[in-house]
PDB file of C-alpha atoms and ligand atoms in Angstrom:
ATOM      1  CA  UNK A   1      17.612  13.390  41.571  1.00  0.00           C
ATOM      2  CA  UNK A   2      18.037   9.616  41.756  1.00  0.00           C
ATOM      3  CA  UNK A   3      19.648   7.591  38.911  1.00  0.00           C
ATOM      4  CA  UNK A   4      17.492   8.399  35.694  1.00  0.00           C
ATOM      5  CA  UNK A   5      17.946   7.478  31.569  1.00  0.00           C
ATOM      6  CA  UNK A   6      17.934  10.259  29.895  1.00  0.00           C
ATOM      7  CA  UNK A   7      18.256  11.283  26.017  1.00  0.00           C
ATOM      8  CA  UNK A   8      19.526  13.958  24.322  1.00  0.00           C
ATOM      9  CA  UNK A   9      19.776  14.598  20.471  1.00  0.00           C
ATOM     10  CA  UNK A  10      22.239  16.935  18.643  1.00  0.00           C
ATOM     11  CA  UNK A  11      24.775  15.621  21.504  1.00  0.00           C
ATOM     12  CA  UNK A  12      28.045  15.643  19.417  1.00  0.00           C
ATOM     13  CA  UNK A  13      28.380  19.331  20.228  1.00  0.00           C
ATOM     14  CA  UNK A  14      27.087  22.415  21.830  1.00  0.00           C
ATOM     15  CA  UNK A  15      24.846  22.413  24.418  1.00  0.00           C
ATOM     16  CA  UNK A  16      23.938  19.283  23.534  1.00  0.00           C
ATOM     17  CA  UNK A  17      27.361  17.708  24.666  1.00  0.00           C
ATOM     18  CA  UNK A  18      27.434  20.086  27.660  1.00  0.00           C
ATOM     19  CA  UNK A  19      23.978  18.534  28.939  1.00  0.00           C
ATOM     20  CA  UNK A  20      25.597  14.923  28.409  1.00  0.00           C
ATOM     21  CA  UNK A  21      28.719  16.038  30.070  1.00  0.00           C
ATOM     22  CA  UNK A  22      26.707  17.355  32.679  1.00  0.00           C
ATOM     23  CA  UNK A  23      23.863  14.696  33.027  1.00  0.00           C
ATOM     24  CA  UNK A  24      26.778  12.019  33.666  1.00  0.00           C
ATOM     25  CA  UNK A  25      28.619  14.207  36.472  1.00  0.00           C
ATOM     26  CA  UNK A  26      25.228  13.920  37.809  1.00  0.00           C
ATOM     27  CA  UNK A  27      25.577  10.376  38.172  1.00  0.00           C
ATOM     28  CA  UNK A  28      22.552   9.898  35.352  1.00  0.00           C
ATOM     29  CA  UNK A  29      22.637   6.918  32.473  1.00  0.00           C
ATOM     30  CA  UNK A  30      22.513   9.052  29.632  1.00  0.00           C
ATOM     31  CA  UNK A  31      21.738   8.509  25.515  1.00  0.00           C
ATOM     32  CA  UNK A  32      23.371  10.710  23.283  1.00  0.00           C
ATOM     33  CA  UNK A  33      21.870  11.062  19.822  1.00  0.00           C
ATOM     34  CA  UNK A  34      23.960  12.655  17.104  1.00  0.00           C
ATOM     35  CA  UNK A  35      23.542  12.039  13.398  1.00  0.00           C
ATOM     36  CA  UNK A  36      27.530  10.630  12.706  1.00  0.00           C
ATOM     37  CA  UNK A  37      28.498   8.091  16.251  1.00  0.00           C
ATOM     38  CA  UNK A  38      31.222   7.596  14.382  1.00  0.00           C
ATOM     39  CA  UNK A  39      32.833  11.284  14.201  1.00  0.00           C
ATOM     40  CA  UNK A  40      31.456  12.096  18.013  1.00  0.00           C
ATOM     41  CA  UNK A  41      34.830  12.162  19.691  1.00  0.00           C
ATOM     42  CA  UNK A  42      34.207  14.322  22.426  1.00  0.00           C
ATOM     43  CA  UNK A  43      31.150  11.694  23.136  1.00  0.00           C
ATOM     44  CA  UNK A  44      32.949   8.548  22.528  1.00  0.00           C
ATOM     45  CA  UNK A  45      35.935   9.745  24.721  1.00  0.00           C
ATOM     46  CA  UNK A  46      33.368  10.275  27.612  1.00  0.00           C
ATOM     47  CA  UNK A  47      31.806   7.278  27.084  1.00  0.00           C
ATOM     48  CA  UNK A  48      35.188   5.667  27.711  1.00  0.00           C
ATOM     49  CA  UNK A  49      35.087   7.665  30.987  1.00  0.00           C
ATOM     50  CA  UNK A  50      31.828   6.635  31.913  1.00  0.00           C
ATOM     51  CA  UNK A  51      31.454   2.907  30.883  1.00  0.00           C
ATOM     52  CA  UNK A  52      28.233   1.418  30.980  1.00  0.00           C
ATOM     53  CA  UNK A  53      26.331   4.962  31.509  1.00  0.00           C
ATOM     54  CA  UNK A  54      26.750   6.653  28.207  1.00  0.00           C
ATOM     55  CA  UNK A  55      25.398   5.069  24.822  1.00  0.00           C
ATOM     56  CA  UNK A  56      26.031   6.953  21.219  1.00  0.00           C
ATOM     57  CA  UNK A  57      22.863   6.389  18.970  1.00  0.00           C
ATOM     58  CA  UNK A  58      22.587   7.685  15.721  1.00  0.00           C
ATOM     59  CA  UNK A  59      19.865  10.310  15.032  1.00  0.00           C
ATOM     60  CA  UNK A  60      18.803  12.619  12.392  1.00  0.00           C
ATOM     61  CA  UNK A  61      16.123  14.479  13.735  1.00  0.00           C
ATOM     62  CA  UNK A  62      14.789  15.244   9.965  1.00  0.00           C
ATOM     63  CA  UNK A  63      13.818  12.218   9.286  1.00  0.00           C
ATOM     64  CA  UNK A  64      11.262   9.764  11.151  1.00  0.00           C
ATOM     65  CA  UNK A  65      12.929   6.590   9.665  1.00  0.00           C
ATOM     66  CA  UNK A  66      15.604   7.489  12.007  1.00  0.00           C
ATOM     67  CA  UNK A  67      13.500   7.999  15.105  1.00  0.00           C
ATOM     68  CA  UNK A  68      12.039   5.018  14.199  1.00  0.00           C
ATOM     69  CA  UNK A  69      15.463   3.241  14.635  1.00  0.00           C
ATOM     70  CA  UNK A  70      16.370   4.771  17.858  1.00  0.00           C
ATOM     71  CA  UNK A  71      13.082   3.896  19.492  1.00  0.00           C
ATOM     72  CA  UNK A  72      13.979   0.413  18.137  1.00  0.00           C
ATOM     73  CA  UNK A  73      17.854   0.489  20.138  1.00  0.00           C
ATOM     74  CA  UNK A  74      17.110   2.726  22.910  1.00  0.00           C
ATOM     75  CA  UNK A  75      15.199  -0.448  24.384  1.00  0.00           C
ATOM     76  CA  UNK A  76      18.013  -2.678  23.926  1.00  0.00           C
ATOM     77  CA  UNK A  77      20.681   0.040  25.820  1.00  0.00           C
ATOM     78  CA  UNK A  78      18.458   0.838  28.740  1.00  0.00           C
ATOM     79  CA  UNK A  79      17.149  -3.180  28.976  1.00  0.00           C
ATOM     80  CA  UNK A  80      13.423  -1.920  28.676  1.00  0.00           C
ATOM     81  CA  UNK A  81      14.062   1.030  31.367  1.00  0.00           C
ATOM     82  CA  UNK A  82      11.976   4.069  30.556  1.00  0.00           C
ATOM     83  CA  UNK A  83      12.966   7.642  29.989  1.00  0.00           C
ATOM     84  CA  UNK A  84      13.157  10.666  32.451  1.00  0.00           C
ATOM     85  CA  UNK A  85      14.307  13.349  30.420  1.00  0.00           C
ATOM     86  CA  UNK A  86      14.250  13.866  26.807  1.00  0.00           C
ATOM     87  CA  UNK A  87      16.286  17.212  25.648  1.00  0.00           C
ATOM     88  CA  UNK A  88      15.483  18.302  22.223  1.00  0.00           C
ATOM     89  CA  UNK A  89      18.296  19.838  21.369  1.00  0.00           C
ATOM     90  CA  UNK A  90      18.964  19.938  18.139  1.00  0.00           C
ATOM     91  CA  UNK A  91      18.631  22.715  15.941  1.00  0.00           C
ATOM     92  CA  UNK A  92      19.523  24.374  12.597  1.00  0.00           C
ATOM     93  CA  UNK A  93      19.907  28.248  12.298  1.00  0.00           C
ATOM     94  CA  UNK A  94      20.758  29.642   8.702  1.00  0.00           C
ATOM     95  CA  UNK A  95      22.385  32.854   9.102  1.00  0.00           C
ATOM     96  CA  UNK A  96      22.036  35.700   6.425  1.00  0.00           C
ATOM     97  CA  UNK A  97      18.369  35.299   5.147  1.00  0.00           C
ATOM     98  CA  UNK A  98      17.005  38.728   3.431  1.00  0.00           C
ATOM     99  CA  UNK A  99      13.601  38.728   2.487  1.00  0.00           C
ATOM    100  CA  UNK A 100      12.966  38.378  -1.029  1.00  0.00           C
ATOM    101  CA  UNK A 101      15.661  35.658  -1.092  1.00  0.00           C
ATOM    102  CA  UNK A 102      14.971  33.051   1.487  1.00  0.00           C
ATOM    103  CA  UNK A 103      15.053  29.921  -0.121  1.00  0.00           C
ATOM    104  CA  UNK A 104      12.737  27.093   0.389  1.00  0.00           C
ATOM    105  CA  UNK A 105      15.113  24.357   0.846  1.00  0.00           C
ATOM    106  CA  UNK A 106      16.197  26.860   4.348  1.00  0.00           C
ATOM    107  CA  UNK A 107      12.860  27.233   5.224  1.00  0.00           C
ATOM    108  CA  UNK A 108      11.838  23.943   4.993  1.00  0.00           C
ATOM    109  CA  UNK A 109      15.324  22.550   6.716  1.00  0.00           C
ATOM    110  CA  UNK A 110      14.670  24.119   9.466  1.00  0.00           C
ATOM    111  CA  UNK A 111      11.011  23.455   9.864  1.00  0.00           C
ATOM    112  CA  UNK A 112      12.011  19.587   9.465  1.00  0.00           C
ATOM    113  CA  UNK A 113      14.788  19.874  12.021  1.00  0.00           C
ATOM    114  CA  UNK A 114      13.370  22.674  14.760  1.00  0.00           C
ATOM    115  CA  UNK A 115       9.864  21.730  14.489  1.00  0.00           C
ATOM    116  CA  UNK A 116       8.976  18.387  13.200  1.00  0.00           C
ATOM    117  CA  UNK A 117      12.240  16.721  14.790  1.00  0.00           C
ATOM    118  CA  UNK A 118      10.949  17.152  18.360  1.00  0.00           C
ATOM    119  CA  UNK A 119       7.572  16.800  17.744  1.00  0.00           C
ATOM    120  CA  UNK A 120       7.679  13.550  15.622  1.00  0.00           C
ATOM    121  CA  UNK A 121      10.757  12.232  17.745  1.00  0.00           C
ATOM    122  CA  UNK A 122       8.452  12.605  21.044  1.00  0.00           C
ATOM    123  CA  UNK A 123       5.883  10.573  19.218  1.00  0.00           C
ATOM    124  CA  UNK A 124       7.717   7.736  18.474  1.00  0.00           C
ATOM    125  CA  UNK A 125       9.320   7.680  22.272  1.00  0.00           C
ATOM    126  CA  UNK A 126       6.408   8.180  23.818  1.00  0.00           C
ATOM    127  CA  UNK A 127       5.414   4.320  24.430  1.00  0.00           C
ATOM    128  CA  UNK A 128       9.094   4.636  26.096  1.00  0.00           C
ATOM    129  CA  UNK A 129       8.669   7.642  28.422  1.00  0.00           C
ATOM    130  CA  UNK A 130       8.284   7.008  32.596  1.00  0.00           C
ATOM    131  CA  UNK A 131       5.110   8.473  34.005  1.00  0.00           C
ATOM    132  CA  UNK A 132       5.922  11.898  35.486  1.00  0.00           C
ATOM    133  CA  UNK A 133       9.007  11.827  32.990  1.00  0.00           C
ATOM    134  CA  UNK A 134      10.067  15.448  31.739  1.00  0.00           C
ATOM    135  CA  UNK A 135      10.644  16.613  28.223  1.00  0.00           C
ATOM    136  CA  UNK A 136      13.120  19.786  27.277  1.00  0.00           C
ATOM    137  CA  UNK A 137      12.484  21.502  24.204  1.00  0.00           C
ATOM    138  CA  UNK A 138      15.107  23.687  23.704  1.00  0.00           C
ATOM    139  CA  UNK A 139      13.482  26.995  21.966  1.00  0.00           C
ATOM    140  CA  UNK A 140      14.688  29.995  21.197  1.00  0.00           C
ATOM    141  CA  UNK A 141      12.646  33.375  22.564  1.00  0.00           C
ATOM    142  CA  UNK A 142      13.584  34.390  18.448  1.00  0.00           C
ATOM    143  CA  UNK A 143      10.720  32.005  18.157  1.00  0.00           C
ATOM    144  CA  UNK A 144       8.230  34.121  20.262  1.00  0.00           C
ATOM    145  CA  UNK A 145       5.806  35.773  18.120  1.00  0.00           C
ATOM    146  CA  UNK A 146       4.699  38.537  21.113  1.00  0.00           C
ATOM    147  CA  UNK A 147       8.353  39.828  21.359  1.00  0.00           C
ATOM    148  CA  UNK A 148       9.101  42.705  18.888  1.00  0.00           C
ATOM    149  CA  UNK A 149      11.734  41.695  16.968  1.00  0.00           C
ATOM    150  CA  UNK A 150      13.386  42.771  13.811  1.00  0.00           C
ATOM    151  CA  UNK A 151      12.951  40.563  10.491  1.00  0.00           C
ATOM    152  CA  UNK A 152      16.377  38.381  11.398  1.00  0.00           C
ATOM    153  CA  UNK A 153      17.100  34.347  10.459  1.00  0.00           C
ATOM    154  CA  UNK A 154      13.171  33.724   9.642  1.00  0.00           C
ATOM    155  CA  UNK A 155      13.430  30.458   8.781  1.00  0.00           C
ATOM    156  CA  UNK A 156      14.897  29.641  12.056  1.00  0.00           C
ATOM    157  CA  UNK A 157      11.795  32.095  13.945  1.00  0.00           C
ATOM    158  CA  UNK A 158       9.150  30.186  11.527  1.00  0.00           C
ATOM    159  CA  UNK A 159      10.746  26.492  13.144  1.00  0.00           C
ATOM    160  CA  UNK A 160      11.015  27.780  16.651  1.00  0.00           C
ATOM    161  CA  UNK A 161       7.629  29.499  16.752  1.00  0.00           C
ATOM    162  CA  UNK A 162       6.406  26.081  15.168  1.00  0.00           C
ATOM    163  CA  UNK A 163       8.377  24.169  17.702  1.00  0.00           C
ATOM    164  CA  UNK A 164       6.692  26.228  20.349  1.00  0.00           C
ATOM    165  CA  UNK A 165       3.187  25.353  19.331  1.00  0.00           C
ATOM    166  CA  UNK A 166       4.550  21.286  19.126  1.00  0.00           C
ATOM    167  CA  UNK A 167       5.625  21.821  22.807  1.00  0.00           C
ATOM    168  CA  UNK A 168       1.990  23.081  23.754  1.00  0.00           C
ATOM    169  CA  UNK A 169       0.190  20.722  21.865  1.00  0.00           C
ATOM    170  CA  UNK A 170       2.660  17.650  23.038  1.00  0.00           C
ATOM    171  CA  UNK A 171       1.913  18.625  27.114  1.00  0.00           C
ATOM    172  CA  UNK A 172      -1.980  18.795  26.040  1.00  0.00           C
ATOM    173  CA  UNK A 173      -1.482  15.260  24.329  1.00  0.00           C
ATOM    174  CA  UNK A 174       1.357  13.534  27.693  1.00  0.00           C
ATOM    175  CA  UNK A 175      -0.565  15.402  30.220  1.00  0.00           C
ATOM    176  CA  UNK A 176      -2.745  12.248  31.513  1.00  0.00           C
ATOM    177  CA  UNK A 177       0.933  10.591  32.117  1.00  0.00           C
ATOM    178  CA  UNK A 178       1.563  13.012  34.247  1.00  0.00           C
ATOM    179  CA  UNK A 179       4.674  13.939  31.911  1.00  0.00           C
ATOM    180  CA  UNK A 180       5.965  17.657  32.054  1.00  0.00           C
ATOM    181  CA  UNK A 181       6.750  19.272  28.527  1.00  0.00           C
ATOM    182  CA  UNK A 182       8.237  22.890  28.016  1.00  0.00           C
ATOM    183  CA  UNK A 183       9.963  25.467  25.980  1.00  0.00           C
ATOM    184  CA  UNK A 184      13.414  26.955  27.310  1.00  0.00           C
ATOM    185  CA  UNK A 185      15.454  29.496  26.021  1.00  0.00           C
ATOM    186  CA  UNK A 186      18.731  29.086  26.640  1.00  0.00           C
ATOM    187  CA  UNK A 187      20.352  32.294  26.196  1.00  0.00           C
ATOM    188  CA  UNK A 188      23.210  33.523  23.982  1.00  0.00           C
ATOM    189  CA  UNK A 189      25.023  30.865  24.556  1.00  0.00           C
ATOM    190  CA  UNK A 190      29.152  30.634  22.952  1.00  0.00           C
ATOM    191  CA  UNK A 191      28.822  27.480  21.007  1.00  0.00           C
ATOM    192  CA  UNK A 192      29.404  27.218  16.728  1.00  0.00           C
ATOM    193  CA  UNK A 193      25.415  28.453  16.262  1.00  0.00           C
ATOM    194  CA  UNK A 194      25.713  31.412  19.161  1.00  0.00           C
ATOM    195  CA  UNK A 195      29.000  32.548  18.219  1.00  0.00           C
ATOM    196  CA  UNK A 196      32.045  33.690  20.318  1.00  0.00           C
ATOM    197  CA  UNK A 197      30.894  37.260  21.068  1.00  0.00           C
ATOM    198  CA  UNK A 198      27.476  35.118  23.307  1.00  0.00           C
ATOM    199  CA  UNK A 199      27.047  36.107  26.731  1.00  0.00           C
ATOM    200  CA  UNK A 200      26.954  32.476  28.588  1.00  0.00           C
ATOM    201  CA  UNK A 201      29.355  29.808  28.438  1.00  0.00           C
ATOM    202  CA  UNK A 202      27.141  26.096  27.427  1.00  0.00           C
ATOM    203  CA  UNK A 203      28.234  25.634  31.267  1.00  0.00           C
ATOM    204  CA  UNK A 204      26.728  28.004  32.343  1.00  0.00           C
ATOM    205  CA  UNK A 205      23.374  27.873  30.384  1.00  0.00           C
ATOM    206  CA  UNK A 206      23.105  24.131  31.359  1.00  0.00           C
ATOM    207  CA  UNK A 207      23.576  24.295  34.888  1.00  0.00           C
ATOM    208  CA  UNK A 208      20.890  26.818  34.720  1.00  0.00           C
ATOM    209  CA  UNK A 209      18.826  24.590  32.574  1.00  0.00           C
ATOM    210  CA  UNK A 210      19.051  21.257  34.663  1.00  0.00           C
ATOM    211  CA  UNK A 211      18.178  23.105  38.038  1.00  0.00           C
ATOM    212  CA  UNK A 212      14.929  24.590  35.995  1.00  0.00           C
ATOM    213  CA  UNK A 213      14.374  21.432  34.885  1.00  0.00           C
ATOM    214  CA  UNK A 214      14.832  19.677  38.869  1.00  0.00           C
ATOM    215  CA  UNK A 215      12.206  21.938  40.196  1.00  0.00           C
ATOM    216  CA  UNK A 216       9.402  22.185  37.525  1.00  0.00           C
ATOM    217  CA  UNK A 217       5.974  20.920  38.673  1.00  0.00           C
ATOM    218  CA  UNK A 218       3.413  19.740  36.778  1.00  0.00           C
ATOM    219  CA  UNK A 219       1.571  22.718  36.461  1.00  0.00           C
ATOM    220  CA  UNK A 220       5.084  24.290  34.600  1.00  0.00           C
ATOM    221  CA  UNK A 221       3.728  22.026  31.463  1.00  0.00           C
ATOM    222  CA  UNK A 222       2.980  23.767  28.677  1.00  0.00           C
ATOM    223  CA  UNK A 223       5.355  27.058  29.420  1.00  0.00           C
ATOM    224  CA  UNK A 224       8.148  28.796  27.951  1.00  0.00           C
ATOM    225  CA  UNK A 225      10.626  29.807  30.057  1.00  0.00           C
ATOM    226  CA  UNK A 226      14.225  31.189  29.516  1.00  0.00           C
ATOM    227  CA  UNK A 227      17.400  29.553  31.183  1.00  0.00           C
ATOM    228  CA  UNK A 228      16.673  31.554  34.385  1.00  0.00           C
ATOM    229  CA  UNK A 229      13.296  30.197  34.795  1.00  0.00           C
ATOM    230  CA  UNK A 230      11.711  33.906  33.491  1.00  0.00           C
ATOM    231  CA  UNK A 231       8.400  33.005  31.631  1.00  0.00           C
ATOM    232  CA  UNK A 232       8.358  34.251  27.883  1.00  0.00           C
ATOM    233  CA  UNK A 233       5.287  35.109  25.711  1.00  0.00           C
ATOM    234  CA  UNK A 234       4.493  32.912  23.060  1.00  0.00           C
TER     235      UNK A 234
HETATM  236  P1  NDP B   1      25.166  24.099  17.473  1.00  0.00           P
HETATM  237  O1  NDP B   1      25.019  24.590  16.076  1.00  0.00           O
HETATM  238  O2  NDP B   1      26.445  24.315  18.178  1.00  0.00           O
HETATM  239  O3  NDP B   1      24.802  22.537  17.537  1.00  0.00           O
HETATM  240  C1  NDP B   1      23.635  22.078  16.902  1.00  0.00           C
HETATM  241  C2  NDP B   1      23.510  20.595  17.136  1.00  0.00           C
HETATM  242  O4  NDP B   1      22.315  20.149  16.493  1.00  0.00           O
HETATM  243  C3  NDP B   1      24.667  19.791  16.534  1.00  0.00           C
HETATM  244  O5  NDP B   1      24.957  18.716  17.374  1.00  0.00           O
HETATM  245  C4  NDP B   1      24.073  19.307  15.229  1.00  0.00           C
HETATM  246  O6  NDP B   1      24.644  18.117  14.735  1.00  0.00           O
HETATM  247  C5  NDP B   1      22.651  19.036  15.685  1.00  0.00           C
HETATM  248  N1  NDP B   1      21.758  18.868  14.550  1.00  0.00           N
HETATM  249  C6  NDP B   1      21.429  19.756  13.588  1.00  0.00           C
HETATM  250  N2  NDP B   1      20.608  19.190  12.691  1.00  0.00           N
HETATM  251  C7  NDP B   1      20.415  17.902  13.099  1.00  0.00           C
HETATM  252  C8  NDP B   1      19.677  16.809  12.591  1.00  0.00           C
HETATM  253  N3  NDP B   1      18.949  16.902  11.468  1.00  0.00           N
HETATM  254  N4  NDP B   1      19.710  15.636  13.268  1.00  0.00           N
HETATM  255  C9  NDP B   1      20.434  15.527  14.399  1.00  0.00           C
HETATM  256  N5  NDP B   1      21.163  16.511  14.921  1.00  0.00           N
HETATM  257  C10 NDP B   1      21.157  17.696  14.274  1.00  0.00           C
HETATM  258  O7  NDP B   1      23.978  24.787  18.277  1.00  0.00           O
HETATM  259  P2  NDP B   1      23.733  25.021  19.848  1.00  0.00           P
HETATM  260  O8  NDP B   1      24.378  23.973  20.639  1.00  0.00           O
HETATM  261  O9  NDP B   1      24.011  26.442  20.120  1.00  0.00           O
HETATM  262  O10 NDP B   1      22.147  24.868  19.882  1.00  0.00           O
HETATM  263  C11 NDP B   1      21.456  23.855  20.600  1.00  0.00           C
HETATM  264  C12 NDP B   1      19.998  24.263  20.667  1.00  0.00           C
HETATM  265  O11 NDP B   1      19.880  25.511  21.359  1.00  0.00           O
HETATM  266  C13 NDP B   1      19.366  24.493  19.285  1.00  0.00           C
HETATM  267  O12 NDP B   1      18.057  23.975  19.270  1.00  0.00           O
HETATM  268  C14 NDP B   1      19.366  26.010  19.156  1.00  0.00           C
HETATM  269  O13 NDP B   1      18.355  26.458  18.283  1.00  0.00           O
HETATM  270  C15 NDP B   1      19.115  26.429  20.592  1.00  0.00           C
HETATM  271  N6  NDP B   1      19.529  27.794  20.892  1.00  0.00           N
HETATM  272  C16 NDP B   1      20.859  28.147  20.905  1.00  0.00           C
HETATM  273  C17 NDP B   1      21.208  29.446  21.216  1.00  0.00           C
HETATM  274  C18 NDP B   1      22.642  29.891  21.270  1.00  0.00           C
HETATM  275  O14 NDP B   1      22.883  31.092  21.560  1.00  0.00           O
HETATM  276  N7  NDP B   1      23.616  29.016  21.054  1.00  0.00           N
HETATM  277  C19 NDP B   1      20.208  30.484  21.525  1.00  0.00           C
HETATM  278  C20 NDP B   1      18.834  29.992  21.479  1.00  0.00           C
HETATM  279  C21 NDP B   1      18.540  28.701  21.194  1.00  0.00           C
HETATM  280  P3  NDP B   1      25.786  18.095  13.556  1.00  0.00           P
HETATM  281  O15 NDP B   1      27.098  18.289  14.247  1.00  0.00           O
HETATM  282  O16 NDP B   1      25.615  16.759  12.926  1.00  0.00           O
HETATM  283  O17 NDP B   1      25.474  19.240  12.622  1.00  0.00           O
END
């Protein structure tokens, strides 16, 4: 891949800070969005490492005031360059939910965050995504309604499943522009929301995920696929 912008949100850790990591060894000028710049070291040490190719935005994905704001800077770092690749990374999983006691404030966090963050986010980027540009959602196959699953972390299934229709309905809406939108699945991935006992390093799951992401073609908009490029069922 040549030289492309790219943004990623929930970048201070993660897989989000792997794909920046990443993205820059790849030679790409990269955005991270987190919601405190100011507490990012890992992303303000790279951007020492990588001057002029790695800007730290702030970014809470719950609220559209903020994407709002970063539509607003994101011209002014990449001088009125469009986007290649958005990741939609961030994510909130509350562990622990029983039913009869999931609370609405968890429900609706993660609905704000899993579902409405990418969804609304895209929107407001849109006017600032390249033609043929590609946009990440990063799912969860927890969020697949067709796989039988037990009843685990449902308010994070109710955002991802919601977050899955967003991705459908967003490559319906960018299709035209000849812009690529999909669901991945990451894996179990070792990171403060997967845990220690995962089964992938975030290396691992994001080299995986940026060679998916190199060879989809158009007609890959609109799917969900896991980190090995498997499709999932809705
Ligand atoms: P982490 O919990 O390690 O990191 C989550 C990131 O999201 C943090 O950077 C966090 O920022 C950010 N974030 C949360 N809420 C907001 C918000 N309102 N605004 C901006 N940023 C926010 O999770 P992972 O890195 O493991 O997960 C990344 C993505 O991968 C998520 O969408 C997750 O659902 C998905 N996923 C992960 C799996 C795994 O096994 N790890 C499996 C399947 C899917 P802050 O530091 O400010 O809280």
């Amino acid at each position: 891949m040549d030289r492309r912008h790219c943004l990623v949100t929930g970048a201070n850790r993660g897989l989000g800070l792997e794909f920046v990591r990443q993205l820059l060894v790849r030679g790409h000028h990269v955005v991270a969005a987190c919601r405190q710049p100011g507490k990012a070291l890992a992303l303000n040490q790279l951007a020492g490492d990588h001057p002029g190719r790695l800007h730290v935005l702030p970014l809470d994905v719950g609220d559209p005031r903020s994407h709002a704001e970063l539509a607003r800077e994101l011209q002014l770092v990449t001088d009125g360059e469009p986007l290649d690749l958005l990741i939609n990374n961030a994510g909130v999983l509350r562990g622990g939910e029983r039913f009869g006691s999931v609370r609405p404030a968890d429900l609706e966090a993660s609905l704000r965050t899993n579902a409405m963050g990418p969804f609304l986010l895209t929107q407001a980027l849109a006017p600032q995504l390249a033609d043929g540009a590609t946009i990440a959602n990063i799912s969860s196959e927890v969020g697949s309604i067709a796989l039988k699953q037990e009843f685990r972390t449902p308010s994070y299934a109710i955002g991802k499943a919601a977050q899955n229709m967003a991705t459908s309905l967003l490559a319906q809406a960018l299709a035209e522009r000849g812009i690529k939108v999909v669901a991945l699945h990451p894996g179990w991935v070792q990171t403060d929301m997967g845990g220690a006992q995962a089964t992938l390093t975030p290396a691992e799951s994001v080299t995986a995920l940026l060679q998916l992401l190199g060879r989809l073609e158009p007609a890959d908009s609109g799917s969900f696929l896991d980190w090995q490029g498997q499709p999932l069922p809705w």
